[in-house]
Every structure is written in C-alpha cells, then in structure tokens.
Coordinates of C-alpha atoms in Angstrom, one line a residue:
F159 CA 30.1 3.4 -6.0
P160 CA 33.0 0.9 -5.9
D161 CA 32.1 -0.2 -2.5
F162 CA 28.9 -1.7 -3.7
T163 CA 30.6 -3.9 -6.3
E164 CA 33.2 -4.9 -3.8
M165 CA 30.6 -5.7 -1.1
M166 CA 28.5 -7.8 -3.6
K167 CA 31.6 -9.6 -4.6
A168 CA 32.5 -10.3 -1.1
L169 CA 28.9 -11.5 -0.1
G170 CA 29.1 -14.2 -3.0
Y171 CA 27.0 -12.5 -5.7
P172 CA 27.2 -15.0 -8.6
R173 CA 28.0 -12.7 -11.2
L174 CA 30.4 -9.5 -11.7
I175 CA 28.6 -6.0 -11.5
S176 CA 30.2 -2.9 -12.9
M177 CA 28.8 0.6 -12.2
E178 CA 28.4 0.9 -16.1
N179 CA 25.4 -1.5 -15.6
F180 CA 23.7 1.4 -14.0
R181 CA 24.6 4.3 -16.2
T182 CA 21.1 4.0 -17.8
P183 CA 18.2 2.4 -16.1
N184 CA 18.4 -1.3 -15.7
F185 CA 15.4 -2.7 -13.8
M186 CA 16.0 -6.2 -14.5
L187 CA 19.5 -6.3 -12.9
V188 CA 18.2 -4.2 -9.7
S189 CA 15.3 -6.6 -9.4
E190 CA 17.7 -9.5 -9.6
V191 CA 20.0 -7.9 -7.1
L192 CA 17.2 -7.0 -4.7
L193 CA 15.6 -10.6 -4.7
W194 CA 19.3 -12.0 -4.1
L195 CA 19.8 -9.8 -1.1
V196 CA 16.3 -10.6 0.2
K197 CA 17.0 -14.3 -0.1
R198 CA 20.4 -13.9 1.4
Y199 CA 18.8 -12.1 4.3
E200 CA 15.8 -14.5 4.8
P201 CA 16.2 -17.5 2.6
H202 CA 12.7 -18.7 3.1
T203 CA 10.9 -15.4 2.2
D204 CA 8.4 -15.5 -0.5
I205 CA 8.4 -12.7 -2.8
P206 CA 7.1 -13.0 -6.4
P207 CA 10.0 -12.4 -8.8
D208 CA 7.7 -11.3 -11.8
V209 CA 8.6 -7.9 -13.1
E210 CA 7.2 -8.1 -16.6
T211 CA 4.4 -5.3 -16.4
E212 CA 4.5 -2.1 -14.7
Q213 CA 2.1 -3.1 -12.0
D214 CA 4.4 -6.2 -11.3
R215 CA 7.4 -3.9 -10.9
V216 CA 5.5 -1.6 -8.5
F217 CA 4.3 -4.6 -6.4
F218 CA 7.8 -6.1 -6.3
I219 CA 9.5 -2.8 -5.1
K220 CA 6.7 -2.4 -2.6
A221 CA 7.1 -5.9 -1.3
V222 CA 10.9 -5.6 -1.0
A223 CA 10.8 -2.4 0.7
Q224 CA 8.1 -3.5 3.2
F225 CA 10.2 -6.7 3.9
M226 CA 13.4 -4.7 4.6
A227 CA 11.5 -2.2 6.8
T228 CA 10.0 -5.0 9.0
K229 CA 12.6 -7.6 9.1
A230 CA 15.9 -5.5 9.0
H231 CA 14.6 -2.0 9.9
I232 CA 16.1 -0.8 6.7
K233 CA 14.1 2.2 5.1
L234 CA 14.3 2.2 1.3
N235 CA 13.2 4.8 -1.1
T236 CA 11.0 3.0 -3.4
K237 CA 11.1 5.8 -6.0
K238 CA 14.9 5.7 -6.5
L239 CA 14.6 1.9 -6.6
Y240 CA 12.2 2.0 -9.4
Q241 CA 14.5 4.4 -11.3
A242 CA 17.0 1.5 -11.5
D243 CA 19.9 3.7 -11.9
G244 CA 22.8 5.3 -9.9
Y245 CA 20.2 6.5 -7.3
A246 CA 19.0 2.9 -7.1
V247 CA 22.7 1.8 -6.1
K248 CA 22.5 4.2 -3.1
E249 CA 19.4 2.4 -1.6
L250 CA 20.9 -1.2 -2.5
L251 CA 24.1 -0.1 -0.6
K252 CA 22.0 0.3 2.6
V253 CA 21.2 -3.5 2.4
T254 CA 24.7 -4.6 1.4
S255 CA 26.3 -2.6 4.1
V256 CA 24.2 -4.3 6.7
L257 CA 25.0 -7.7 5.3
Y258 CA 28.6 -6.9 4.9
S259 CA 28.9 -5.7 8.6
A260 CA 27.1 -8.8 9.7
M261 CA 29.7 -11.0 7.8
N262 CA 32.5 -9.1 9.4
T263 CA 30.9 -9.5 12.9
K264 CA 30.8 -13.1 12.2
G265 CA 34.7 -13.0 12.1
M266 CA 35.1 -14.0 8.6
E267 CA 38.7 -13.3 7.3
R268 CA 38.5 -10.2 4.6
T269 CA 41.7 -10.8 2.8
D270 CA 42.1 -10.3 -1.0
V271 CA 39.8 -13.1 -2.4
S272 CA 40.2 -14.3 -6.1
E273 CA 37.2 -14.4 -8.3
E274 CA 37.3 -18.3 -8.3
D275 CA 37.3 -18.2 -4.4
S276 CA 34.6 -15.8 -4.4
S277 CA 32.2 -17.9 -6.4
K278 CA 32.8 -20.8 -4.1
F279 CA 32.1 -18.7 -0.9
K280 CA 28.9 -19.5 0.6
F281 CA 27.6 -17.6 3.5
D282 CA 24.3 -18.3 5.4
L283 CA 23.4 -15.0 6.9
G284 CA 19.7 -15.5 7.7
S285 CA 20.0 -17.4 10.8
K286 CA 22.8 -15.1 12.2
V287 CA 20.7 -11.9 11.4
A288 CA 17.8 -13.7 13.3
D289 CA 20.1 -14.3 16.4
L290 CA 21.2 -10.8 16.2
K291 CA 17.5 -9.5 16.2
A292 CA 16.7 -11.9 19.1
A293 CA 19.6 -10.7 21.0
R294 CA 18.6 -7.1 20.4
Q295 CA 15.1 -7.6 21.5
L296 CA 16.4 -9.5 24.6
A297 CA 18.6 -6.5 25.5
S298 CA 15.7 -4.1 25.1
E299 CA 13.5 -6.4 27.5
I300 CA 16.2 -6.7 30.0
T301 CA 16.6 -3.0 30.2
S302 CA 13.0 -2.4 30.6
K303 CA 12.8 -5.2 33.3
G304 CA 15.7 -3.9 35.2
A305 CA 14.2 -0.5 35.4
S306 CA 10.9 -2.1 36.7
L307 CA 12.8 -4.2 39.0
Y308 CA 14.8 -1.0 40.3
D309 CA 11.5 0.9 40.9
L310 CA 10.1 -2.1 42.9
L311 CA 13.0 -2.4 45.0
G312 CA 12.7 1.2 45.9
K313 CA 9.4 0.5 47.4
E314 CA 10.6 -2.6 49.3
V315 CA 11.0 -0.7 52.7
E316 CA 7.4 0.2 52.7
L317 CA 6.2 -3.2 51.4
R318 CA 8.3 -5.0 53.8
E319 CA 6.3 -3.5 56.6
A320 CA 3.0 -4.0 55.2
R321 CA 4.0 -7.6 54.4
T322 CA 5.3 -8.6 57.8
E323 CA 2.1 -6.9 59.4
S324 CA 0.0 -9.0 57.1
I325 CA 1.9 -12.2 57.9
A326 CA 1.9 -11.5 61.7
R327 CA -1.9 -10.8 61.7
P328 CA -3.9 -14.0 62.6
L329 CA -6.0 -15.4 59.9
E330 CA -9.8 -14.7 60.7
I331 CA -12.3 -17.2 59.1
N332 CA -15.2 -14.7 59.1
E333 CA -13.1 -12.1 57.3
A334 CA -11.8 -14.5 54.8
E335 CA -15.2 -15.8 54.2
K336 CA -16.5 -12.2 53.7
M337 CA -13.6 -11.4 51.3
M338 CA -14.5 -14.7 49.1
K339 CA -18.2 -13.7 49.2
M340 CA -17.3 -10.2 48.0
A341 CA -15.1 -11.8 45.1
I342 CA -17.7 -14.2 44.2
D343 CA -20.3 -11.6 43.9
N344 CA -18.1 -9.3 41.7
I345 CA -17.4 -12.4 39.5
L346 CA -21.2 -13.1 39.2
E347 CA -21.8 -9.4 38.5
Q348 CA -19.4 -9.4 35.5
V349 CA -20.8 -12.7 34.2
Q350 CA -24.3 -11.1 34.3
K351 CA -22.9 -8.0 32.3
T352 CA -21.4 -10.3 29.9
K353 CA -24.7 -12.1 29.3
D354 CA -26.5 -8.8 29.1
M355 CA -24.0 -7.7 26.4
L356 CA -24.6 -10.8 24.4
N357 CA -28.3 -10.4 24.7
N358 CA -28.0 -6.9 23.4
V359 CA -25.8 -7.9 20.6
A360 CA -28.2 -10.6 19.5
L361 CA -31.1 -8.0 19.6
D362 CA -29.1 -5.5 17.5
E363 CA -28.3 -8.2 15.1
A364 CA -32.0 -8.8 14.8
N365 CA -32.8 -5.3 14.4
L366 CA -30.1 -4.8 11.6
E367 CA -31.4 -7.9 9.8
A368 CA -34.8 -6.5 9.8
R369 CA -33.6 -3.0 8.5
I370 CA -31.7 -4.9 5.9
E371 CA -34.8 -6.7 4.7
K372 CA -37.0 -3.5 4.7
R373 CA -34.1 -1.7 2.6
K374 CA -34.2 -4.6 0.2
L375 CA -37.9 -4.4 -0.2
E376 CA -37.7 -0.6 -0.6
L377 CA -34.9 -1.2 -3.4
E378 CA -37.0 -3.7 -5.3
I379 CA -40.0 -1.3 -5.4
S380 CA -37.8 1.4 -6.7
Q381 CA -36.3 -0.7 -9.5
K382 CA -39.7 -1.9 -10.5
R383 CA -40.9 1.8 -10.5
L384 CA -37.8 2.8 -12.6
Q385 CA -38.5 0.0 -15.1
T386 CA -42.1 1.1 -15.3
L387 CA -41.0 4.7 -16.0
Q388 CA -38.6 3.8 -18.6
S389 CA -41.2 1.7 -20.5
V390 CA -43.7 4.4 -20.6
R391 CA -43.5 6.8 -23.7
P392 CA -44.2 10.4 -22.8
A393 CA -47.3 12.0 -24.3
F394 CA -45.2 14.9 -25.8
M395 CA -42.7 12.5 -27.7
D396 CA -44.8 12.4 -31.0
E397 CA -44.8 16.1 -31.2
Y398 CA -41.1 16.4 -30.2
E399 CA -40.1 14.0 -32.8
K400 CA -42.2 15.9 -35.6
I401 CA -40.5 19.2 -34.6
E402 CA -37.1 17.6 -34.5
E403 CA -37.7 16.3 -38.0
E404 CA -38.7 19.7 -39.1
L405 CA -35.8 21.3 -37.5
Q406 CA -33.6 19.0 -39.5
K407 CA -35.2 20.0 -42.8
Q408 CA -34.9 23.6 -41.9
Y409 CA -31.1 23.3 -41.0
S410 CA -30.4 21.6 -44.3
S411 CA -32.2 24.4 -46.1
Y412 CA -30.2 27.0 -44.1
L413 CA -26.8 25.0 -45.0
E414 CA -27.8 25.2 -48.6
K415 CA -28.6 28.9 -48.6
F416 CA -25.6 29.8 -46.6
H417 CA -23.4 28.0 -49.1
N418 CA -25.0 29.8 -52.1
L419 CA -24.8 33.1 -50.4
S420 CA -21.0 32.6 -49.8
Y421 CA -20.5 31.5 -53.4
L422 CA -22.4 34.6 -54.7
E423 CA -20.5 37.0 -52.2
Q424 CA -17.3 35.4 -53.6
L425 CA -18.3 36.0 -57.2
L426 CA -19.2 39.7 -56.3
D427 CA -15.9 40.2 -54.9
D428 CA -14.2 38.8 -58.1
H429 CA -16.3 40.9 -60.3
R430 CA -15.5 44.1 -58.3
R431 CA -11.8 43.4 -58.2
T432 CA -11.8 42.8 -62.1
E433 CA -13.7 46.0 -62.7
Q434 CA -11.1 47.9 -60.3
E435 CA -8.2 46.4 -62.4
M436 CA -9.9 47.5 -65.6
F437 CA -10.4 51.0 -64.2
E438 CA -6.7 51.3 -63.2

C-alpha cells in the first residue's frame, strides 16, 4: 500500500512509515496513527490514548470506529484494526483517502514535496470538514424543502380560490366568537386530561411504593426464616454422622484388604510362573 505512506506523508504525519512496519502486528503504531488521524479530523475530540491492556485496546478501537462512523460516515472494520497488520492498513486507508481528498479540494498544490517541507506542512482540516458537512446537510434540506414547495405550489390553484372566498366573506362577530369558544373549550378539555393523567401518575406512584414496601417486608421475613432454618440442627444429624464415621472405617478396612488381596494374587502368579519354568 504505497499510497497510504504517501498520503500520510502529504498530510503531515511527523514520522516516516514503511509497509515493513506492518508485516507483523504493530498495535502501538496503528493506535498512534488512528489517534493522529482523529485529531487531524477533529482537533478537540476526546479519545483516551491508553492501550496498555487488552480491555483498553478494545475500548480504543471501538471509540475510534464510533467517532468515524458518526462524524465522517466512514465504516471501519474493528476486527481488522485490532489485528494491526496489513489488513489494518486497508482500514486506515479509508480515513486517509477522505482527508487527502479534502486537502486536494481545498486547492493545495500537490507537487513533489521534500521531507523537510513535509515536516513543516501544517493543515487544519477540522474546520473545513465541518464546513463540508454543514454544506452537505444544507443541500439535503434544500432538496427536501424544494420538493415540499413544489407540491404546495401545485395546490395553489385550489387554495387561491378558497383564500379569495374567505377574504371576500365578511367577518361575522357571532361566528368568530363561537369559534373562539370552541377553541377555548378544546384547550380546557386538554388541560383537564393532562391533570387527570398527572393525578393517575401520582396514584400509580403511591401504589408502587406500597407494593415495594410490602415486598421488602416479605423479603425480611423470608431472610429471617432462612437464618432460623440454617441455625437449626436436624434431628437425624447425629445418626448421620455416626453412620458416616462407621462408613469411613469400613472403607479403610476395605482398602487394606484389597491391597493385601492384590499382593497375594501377584505372589500366586509369580509362583505359578516359576513352577511353569521349572517344569519346562
């Protein structure tokens, strides 16, 4: 990916990057480049740079991916970024391509720049990208508003007649008063409904608090009952302990007899083998 190194150099990254750095996983370099690109895109963003532990690295990758998705509409593959190898460079290239295109849109001259000039090159892209996003949003709003205006203008013929008729009709005080009363009654009805809803909320809250207190009492009673059951010694425990002790003795005796039997069987086998050899 030679384009990636060239783009990073053109964007003013303070150190040289070679693709040999990504032959093996290099998470420290990937995290450094990601943080630099985020700062270049939005200088005032606040992403913690800690990548010491595995949990910190996962949180860092997720934070960068979420920032790029919400702010720049760039979808990054978090798994490939976490690999921190050549596959991660493909994901980094998505961000650098956008920044590089924005720099060219600004009209910056793209001639062969020496390494010394590149280190001196400073490019504040945050405000320009913000202006680009604002312009894109305004263009979308203009399109939607234009479509709405077109639909409304299509109804202007019918609306003009109704508007002219309404203007020409003399204003009747009684009718206006009637309409005002209807509007007032409607508002009062909505206010009453809102008050009833508030009263119902207060009543529901009181019922819930009563149920919570009841559940607390039941829980305390259950806990006390549990403690009582745990402290009481069952009647059969004495007999159980005696049987368990006797079982332990029987098991020890069984082990001893089993070992003796195994030893005697081995001696018998040896004796038979010796007799067989002597016979032969």
